[in-house]
């Protein structure tokens, strides 16, 4: 898509500021060339009152447009409504927020469904063990139609990497807390690359430069500009405190303050507007710093506090703006803008754009790949991640092997003495109880996977079932390795029943137990808000399971009411132990307590001493474990589905909660975390699970 | 570790300091009464400054000068070539000065060495970094370890449950001399609060991950307030504006400016300041790749760049422009972008679109070396070197050991009381777990099966319930972070911390264990009798405390949360294995597991005691009714293989001694990581450096340094451009 010459600096304003009659404004000319043009008129978002709370206007009376080939920056101090505007335009507002006004896409009212438009979130959710190219490839395989050949997919991936300037780092790992990887700017560009895979026309970004240093921020925004110009895309991005270089890259600027529009139009003309209102931007200033200074009410608080501590001795001449309070400045700007020619220009442009009949190709978001393809891709990706991340399974294998060695040496050659009865039982109990306890070590990895899943699910990349099945398949080899390794070591050191089938049963028993616990951990990680609660809950649940497995308290002795029925039946430990006892003891003979008494047979021990019945074979017990495994995975599926269904209600509650917090305290006193209302994924920004820079991590 | 600094002189100096503080506050008070705050004419401002200067100058103003400062870092060996580590010059030949009444900003792109420069000046270099050149404080060689100068780190490590006023008050009590009367200390605290503009939030809690509190900017100002309590004349800050929004950053910098105007010397490393913040600086020190690009007045920097051929375009933040010119990352960015561009874009407003940044850096550095600014700086430094002023004494802590221990205990107690996640959460968890255990073993009785059941119950209680103390881990980790910060600033010693931690936790642990122990005991109906009940509860208390001490010892060594928990769980598991329940004591293999592991395991002693406590005196049914009943003593000897000759109270005593041993271990580990590890690292690095033969001179300075929290120097050095 070619556009004449670079950007035009002057816009469509001639000397006296009126557009020529009959000629299209430059912005409209951009819109004419095809692609997606977005306009919004008189946009107002209101959070209705309820429960004794007043209605809160989030944004009010906004006008604006976004045309192909240009980058629109939405700026404003915290609490100004820039996130609300972005969400409103991309269709991601919480359900209880009332939106009025017209939002037109290519002149037609369009249903802005959730997940329809390409949206890059502020947080990068990436798997640290994959390379850049692999990440993009897997995402492509998950979403592009399965009819595309491998070569075609590879071409799409290469093109996308080129477009985002990721060619050089294409084969480097993304990196996480223990692996060095790519820089912050490259991570952000990778996140953007994942969104443009399906060639969307319209791209929304939420504060893409936050947390990046000036060079990275510059690279990200410059790449966005190239995307806009080269690809004819329309790009709308909210930005927070851009540096001078970054600010110079924006085409159109939308400046908000307390939900009202202070300025909308060409970014190059904004200083002119401020000068006309009486607040010219000093030469040695970043224009965006100046704009924000003029409309950020927090500076009033600063001045008040400084006055309070008597530090304003001679500082007045430093800040010419101190003559007025920021609220006054803001008032004047908003009023001036409303009646200015700039606003008039915007309305005219909107009018022109809406008249242009554009055709927008239906961009299918979500996924066009077949279910099988999704499953195989997910499994492959999951497997790659697990095999490369040391902390996921390798660490656990090491720990299990160590424990198995300890166990083996303590119970070495257990024999068939009277004491050996209890010893065999203890060994079995310890293996099934404690070894499985170590799966809490996989918690951070689970939580990271959950985050990734939530995001991709929201964007409709795949279904819940595909995810669960792929997770099970990809972890199977590792769990098998873990259980067989520790089982072998233990079995042959302790010298349980010789014979391969007995050993195989023992190993399978252990595998079943480990898998069940793993599924349980995944359920917990889906439910708890943070890492620590997950750990405590997980430890507690496993402890209770150990208690009711029939080892610490014999099964017949458990109180019938709650513990026997149903808890001991839904706990894998009881089935595992039953099976293990039958596997080990039946057919062996043990020394009696006092010499001279008849030897104790295995059957006798099981029925009389342990109080278990011999009605069904051990294989039934083993199969019960696998039934439990299936049941837990099913519960996991239901939990995830329930979370999804509850999500909008959670967002409603969260939005309300956030607004209340914003109201109660002056915006000045907000922590940076609360600066945006639409951070609905209930994650305050403490990256514990991701374990970045953890000297002593704080839970998130 | 408090520096005595000379007997009675301390007390006199303290009184004098208090007097000066009073005078300062009166000054401020008069101005308030006068009302004409914002209208001090320039003349009266100068007069005031001179008056202030005259009062302070002979005594405690700090003039810092550094000449030909070079810092070399020895990187870990790794790569090819035996044990030889590579050395890298992080800073090369820097010259500059900082005077009272000014803010000096150290700026530069990431990896330029500005943080290293700050650390070098503050005496906080890592153990494997070596200093060359001179750093002079008031004309003498600087010895700034352990609190002589105030240093504010980048992260705010504050106790989240205290209010702002309480935080500052406790810190004051920890450091001000005991003899200072309470009203004076309080006045000092109030004065500091007002000076930092914290009046509005003085009674709000600081907040942490689950408690809402003050904002980021306010937290930063609280951190600064803690450091200026002792009225230091020299203040170092590491990126005080990072992570703050523009208004907060502006406020913080304004406050720093105010502090400087009071006669202090403020040096801060700054990263990407906004336009308003940049205007507040007095002097600017620009670094790139460890070399000076500019040093002088911030207002003249634009002039310098224009003269050097890189004028600042209009409508630009000058600091953005400077950083653009000296940030080599932009070359990489431009190269990447050019490679992926489908069209050529002429960036007419990019001052560096014609030349590479590396070339620009070279030009600027050379220009500076030959400019009048450099000459002026050298002159000034030489002049300052000639004037020998006073020696600044350490401002660490002037309170006695008992005052420190007492204050710490009180503060720790209040924190534990208010923080839900510390002990209250654990109480709930313990209650839930013991209720479960209680209902499962409800009224265990004296049947044949009860024998094993009692054993199992005891084993589970002491093994699992104690494990749930991982719930308090994050709160403890937060405590450790605060301790490290205060320790580095010399507020108190390790012993005071360990003692206070132990004492303040006791009431809570007693509460928790007694409540859950009682519930368990009476639900299960273990051996009736008050002494038996008391023994059980004491045993539980001792076990829980042992586990907690063990976790603390682990946490002080292993900073990673997850690894700490895994290791803790592993150790607990092994202790349980050898405790005598899973495998009878006589059957445990002798070589490693019986001796010594079994005896180290607290679980073993707890079980030994509890079995005796429970079974002695009870009579159990046999398997069949005809067989005679089995007395508890028989079971003890033959079934559980307990050593009955040892009284159960002895077992309890061993448990309590373990608590003491683990605390001692905790103390030792902190000391080791503080003193020994850096010494070892430094020694190894020095050996490497001498092996290279290049520079061995700077070695003697390393002994007088205080440890640094920053090990980054090794990693950051990788990012530096090749020399």
PDB file of C-alpha atoms in Angstrom, chain A residues 381-518:
ATOM      1  CA  UNK A 381       5.055 -26.867  22.406  1.00  0.00           C
ATOM      2  CA  UNK A 382       4.301 -28.069  25.885  1.00  0.00           C
ATOM      3  CA  UNK A 383       6.749 -30.909  25.560  1.00  0.00           C
ATOM      4  CA  UNK A 384       9.507 -28.604  24.318  1.00  0.00           C
ATOM      5  CA  UNK A 385       8.933 -26.260  27.213  1.00  0.00           C
ATOM      6  CA  UNK A 386       8.990 -29.028  29.774  1.00  0.00           C
ATOM      7  CA  UNK A 387      12.130 -30.560  28.417  1.00  0.00           C
ATOM      8  CA  UNK A 388      14.023 -27.297  28.331  1.00  0.00           C
ATOM      9  CA  UNK A 389      12.931 -25.815  31.620  1.00  0.00           C
ATOM     10  CA  UNK A 390      15.106 -27.298  34.287  1.00  0.00           C
ATOM     11  CA  UNK A 391      12.808 -26.332  37.108  1.00  0.00           C
ATOM     12  CA  UNK A 392       9.808 -28.044  35.606  1.00  0.00           C
ATOM     13  CA  UNK A 393      10.608 -31.734  35.658  1.00  0.00           C
ATOM     14  CA  UNK A 394      14.338 -32.291  35.666  1.00  0.00           C
ATOM     15  CA  UNK A 395      14.709 -30.818  39.097  1.00  0.00           C
ATOM     16  CA  UNK A 396      11.955 -33.056  40.340  1.00  0.00           C
ATOM     17  CA  UNK A 397      13.537 -36.122  38.827  1.00  0.00           C
ATOM     18  CA  UNK A 398      16.742 -35.298  40.632  1.00  0.00           C
ATOM     19  CA  UNK A 399      14.930 -34.867  43.916  1.00  0.00           C
ATOM     20  CA  UNK A 400      12.911 -38.032  43.500  1.00  0.00           C
ATOM     21  CA  UNK A 401      16.003 -40.038  42.694  1.00  0.00           C
ATOM     22  CA  UNK A 402      17.738 -38.689  45.779  1.00  0.00           C
ATOM     23  CA  UNK A 403      14.776 -39.536  47.924  1.00  0.00           C
ATOM     24  CA  UNK A 404      14.565 -42.982  46.415  1.00  0.00           C
ATOM     25  CA  UNK A 405      18.199 -43.590  47.257  1.00  0.00           C
ATOM     26  CA  UNK A 406      17.634 -42.449  50.838  1.00  0.00           C
ATOM     27  CA  UNK A 407      14.606 -44.650  51.108  1.00  0.00           C
ATOM     28  CA  UNK A 408      16.410 -47.578  49.573  1.00  0.00           C
ATOM     29  CA  UNK A 409      19.281 -47.389  51.990  1.00  0.00           C
ATOM     30  CA  UNK A 410      17.070 -47.014  55.017  1.00  0.00           C
ATOM     31  CA  UNK A 411      14.903 -49.973  54.121  1.00  0.00           C
ATOM     32  CA  UNK A 412      17.661 -51.974  52.592  1.00  0.00           C
ATOM     33  CA  UNK A 413      16.754 -55.596  52.134  1.00  0.00           C
ATOM     34  CA  UNK A 414      13.691 -55.445  54.277  1.00  0.00           C
ATOM     35  CA  UNK A 415      13.188 -59.208  54.638  1.00  0.00           C
ATOM     36  CA  UNK A 416      10.280 -61.059  56.183  1.00  0.00           C
ATOM     37  CA  UNK A 417      10.670 -60.616  59.925  1.00  0.00           C
ATOM     38  CA  UNK A 418       7.748 -59.522  62.026  1.00  0.00           C
ATOM     39  CA  UNK A 419       8.984 -55.973  62.022  1.00  0.00           C
ATOM     40  CA  UNK A 420       9.263 -56.160  58.272  1.00  0.00           C
ATOM     41  CA  UNK A 421       5.487 -56.154  57.995  1.00  0.00           C
ATOM     42  CA  UNK A 422       5.289 -52.690  59.404  1.00  0.00           C
ATOM     43  CA  UNK A 423       8.419 -51.688  57.559  1.00  0.00           C
ATOM     44  CA  UNK A 424       6.998 -52.679  54.194  1.00  0.00           C
ATOM     45  CA  UNK A 425       3.838 -50.849  54.980  1.00  0.00           C
ATOM     46  CA  UNK A 426       5.806 -47.767  56.035  1.00  0.00           C
ATOM     47  CA  UNK A 427       7.904 -47.831  52.934  1.00  0.00           C
ATOM     48  CA  UNK A 428       4.826 -48.021  50.818  1.00  0.00           C
ATOM     49  CA  UNK A 429       3.190 -45.278  52.822  1.00  0.00           C
ATOM     50  CA  UNK A 430       6.178 -43.011  52.561  1.00  0.00           C
ATOM     51  CA  UNK A 431       6.534 -43.532  48.850  1.00  0.00           C
ATOM     52  CA  UNK A 432       2.921 -42.835  48.088  1.00  0.00           C
ATOM     53  CA  UNK A 433       2.621 -40.022  50.584  1.00  0.00           C
ATOM     54  CA  UNK A 434       5.799 -38.118  50.651  1.00  0.00           C
ATOM     55  CA  UNK A 435       7.279 -38.623  47.237  1.00  0.00           C
ATOM     56  CA  UNK A 436       4.180 -37.238  45.660  1.00  0.00           C
ATOM     57  CA  UNK A 437       4.428 -34.259  47.980  1.00  0.00           C
ATOM     58  CA  UNK A 438       7.395 -33.011  46.032  1.00  0.00           C
ATOM     59  CA  UNK A 439       5.197 -32.124  43.118  1.00  0.00           C
ATOM     60  CA  UNK A 440       4.608 -28.779  44.811  1.00  0.00           C
ATOM     61  CA  UNK A 441       7.940 -27.952  43.243  1.00  0.00           C
ATOM     62  CA  UNK A 442       6.220 -27.614  39.920  1.00  0.00           C
ATOM     63  CA  UNK A 443       3.956 -24.828  41.066  1.00  0.00           C
ATOM     64  CA  UNK A 444       5.606 -21.823  39.422  1.00  0.00           C
ATOM     65  CA  UNK A 445       5.652 -23.644  36.124  1.00  0.00           C
ATOM     66  CA  UNK A 446       1.969 -24.517  36.451  1.00  0.00           C
ATOM     67  CA  UNK A 447       1.071 -20.953  37.158  1.00  0.00           C
ATOM     68  CA  UNK A 448       3.065 -19.703  34.204  1.00  0.00           C
ATOM     69  CA  UNK A 449       1.261 -22.176  31.980  1.00  0.00           C
ATOM     70  CA  UNK A 450      -2.069 -21.029  33.393  1.00  0.00           C
ATOM     71  CA  UNK A 451      -1.312 -17.425  32.507  1.00  0.00           C
ATOM     72  CA  UNK A 452      -0.419 -18.381  28.991  1.00  0.00           C
ATOM     73  CA  UNK A 453      -3.502 -20.503  28.664  1.00  0.00           C
ATOM     74  CA  UNK A 454      -5.821 -17.771  29.950  1.00  0.00           C
ATOM     75  CA  UNK A 455      -4.529 -15.240  27.479  1.00  0.00           C
ATOM     76  CA  UNK A 456      -4.633 -17.530  24.482  1.00  0.00           C
ATOM     77  CA  UNK A 457      -8.000 -18.861  25.402  1.00  0.00           C
ATOM     78  CA  UNK A 458      -9.375 -15.354  25.618  1.00  0.00           C
ATOM     79  CA  UNK A 459      -8.137 -14.710  22.135  1.00  0.00           C
ATOM     80  CA  UNK A 460      -9.797 -17.902  21.071  1.00  0.00           C
ATOM     81  CA  UNK A 461      -6.705 -19.753  19.920  1.00  0.00           C
ATOM     82  CA  UNK A 462      -7.916 -23.121  21.114  1.00  0.00           C
ATOM     83  CA  UNK A 463     -10.368 -24.846  23.349  1.00  0.00           C
ATOM     84  CA  UNK A 464     -10.141 -26.024  26.903  1.00  0.00           C
ATOM     85  CA  UNK A 465     -10.320 -29.695  26.002  1.00  0.00           C
ATOM     86  CA  UNK A 466      -7.411 -29.470  23.605  1.00  0.00           C
ATOM     87  CA  UNK A 467      -5.350 -27.799  26.294  1.00  0.00           C
ATOM     88  CA  UNK A 468      -6.046 -30.360  28.961  1.00  0.00           C
ATOM     89  CA  UNK A 469      -5.406 -33.317  26.728  1.00  0.00           C
ATOM     90  CA  UNK A 470      -2.198 -31.830  25.366  1.00  0.00           C
ATOM     91  CA  UNK A 471      -0.984 -31.100  28.872  1.00  0.00           C
ATOM     92  CA  UNK A 472      -1.598 -34.679  29.898  1.00  0.00           C
ATOM     93  CA  UNK A 473       0.131 -36.106  26.845  1.00  0.00           C
ATOM     94  CA  UNK A 474       3.179 -33.893  27.050  1.00  0.00           C
ATOM     95  CA  UNK A 475       3.765 -34.534  30.718  1.00  0.00           C
ATOM     96  CA  UNK A 476       3.332 -38.279  30.422  1.00  0.00           C
ATOM     97  CA  UNK A 477       6.898 -39.106  29.327  1.00  0.00           C
ATOM     98  CA  UNK A 478       8.336 -37.092  32.189  1.00  0.00           C
ATOM     99  CA  UNK A 479       6.076 -38.558  34.796  1.00  0.00           C
ATOM    100  CA  UNK A 480       6.803 -42.019  33.496  1.00  0.00           C
ATOM    101  CA  UNK A 481      10.500 -41.306  33.715  1.00  0.00           C
ATOM    102  CA  UNK A 482      10.152 -39.983  37.219  1.00  0.00           C
ATOM    103  CA  UNK A 483       8.136 -42.875  38.505  1.00  0.00           C
ATOM    104  CA  UNK A 484      10.109 -45.621  36.822  1.00  0.00           C
ATOM    105  CA  UNK A 485      13.428 -44.200  37.916  1.00  0.00           C
ATOM    106  CA  UNK A 486      12.484 -43.856  41.552  1.00  0.00           C
ATOM    107  CA  UNK A 487      10.539 -47.105  41.520  1.00  0.00           C
ATOM    108  CA  UNK A 488      13.458 -49.057  40.168  1.00  0.00           C
ATOM    109  CA  UNK A 489      15.879 -47.705  42.676  1.00  0.00           C
ATOM    110  CA  UNK A 490      13.546 -48.266  45.587  1.00  0.00           C
ATOM    111  CA  UNK A 491      12.243 -51.648  44.529  1.00  0.00           C
ATOM    112  CA  UNK A 492      15.564 -53.291  43.990  1.00  0.00           C
ATOM    113  CA  UNK A 493      17.231 -51.792  47.014  1.00  0.00           C
ATOM    114  CA  UNK A 494      14.437 -52.625  49.387  1.00  0.00           C
ATOM    115  CA  UNK A 495      14.043 -56.011  47.737  1.00  0.00           C
ATOM    116  CA  UNK A 496      10.323 -56.269  47.548  1.00  0.00           C
ATOM    117  CA  UNK A 497       8.799 -59.301  45.820  1.00  0.00           C
ATOM    118  CA  UNK A 498      11.090 -60.411  43.076  1.00  0.00           C
ATOM    119  CA  UNK A 499       9.415 -60.818  39.739  1.00  0.00           C
ATOM    120  CA  UNK A 500       8.896 -58.387  36.934  1.00  0.00           C
ATOM    121  CA  UNK A 501       5.136 -58.165  37.081  1.00  0.00           C
ATOM    122  CA  UNK A 502       5.275 -57.121  40.709  1.00  0.00           C
ATOM    123  CA  UNK A 503       7.792 -54.456  39.927  1.00  0.00           C
ATOM    124  CA  UNK A 504       5.739 -53.250  37.018  1.00  0.00           C
ATOM    125  CA  UNK A 505       2.700 -52.962  39.253  1.00  0.00           C
ATOM    126  CA  UNK A 506       4.680 -50.999  41.795  1.00  0.00           C
ATOM    127  CA  UNK A 507       5.952 -48.609  39.166  1.00  0.00           C
ATOM    128  CA  UNK A 508       2.565 -48.158  37.582  1.00  0.00           C
ATOM    129  CA  UNK A 509       1.102 -47.540  40.987  1.00  0.00           C
ATOM    130  CA  UNK A 510       3.610 -44.799  41.588  1.00  0.00           C
ATOM    131  CA  UNK A 511       3.030 -43.322  38.164  1.00  0.00           C
ATOM    132  CA  UNK A 512      -0.701 -43.226  38.800  1.00  0.00           C
ATOM    133  CA  UNK A 513      -0.184 -41.510  42.118  1.00  0.00           C
ATOM    134  CA  UNK A 514       2.160 -38.914  40.742  1.00  0.00           C
ATOM    135  CA  UNK A 515      -0.169 -38.122  37.851  1.00  0.00           C
ATOM    136  CA  UNK A 516      -3.151 -37.763  40.111  1.00  0.00           C
ATOM    137  CA  UNK A 517      -1.338 -35.370  42.389  1.00  0.00           C
ATOM    138  CA  UNK A 518      -0.185 -33.392  39.403  1.00  0.00           C
TER     139      UNK A 518
END
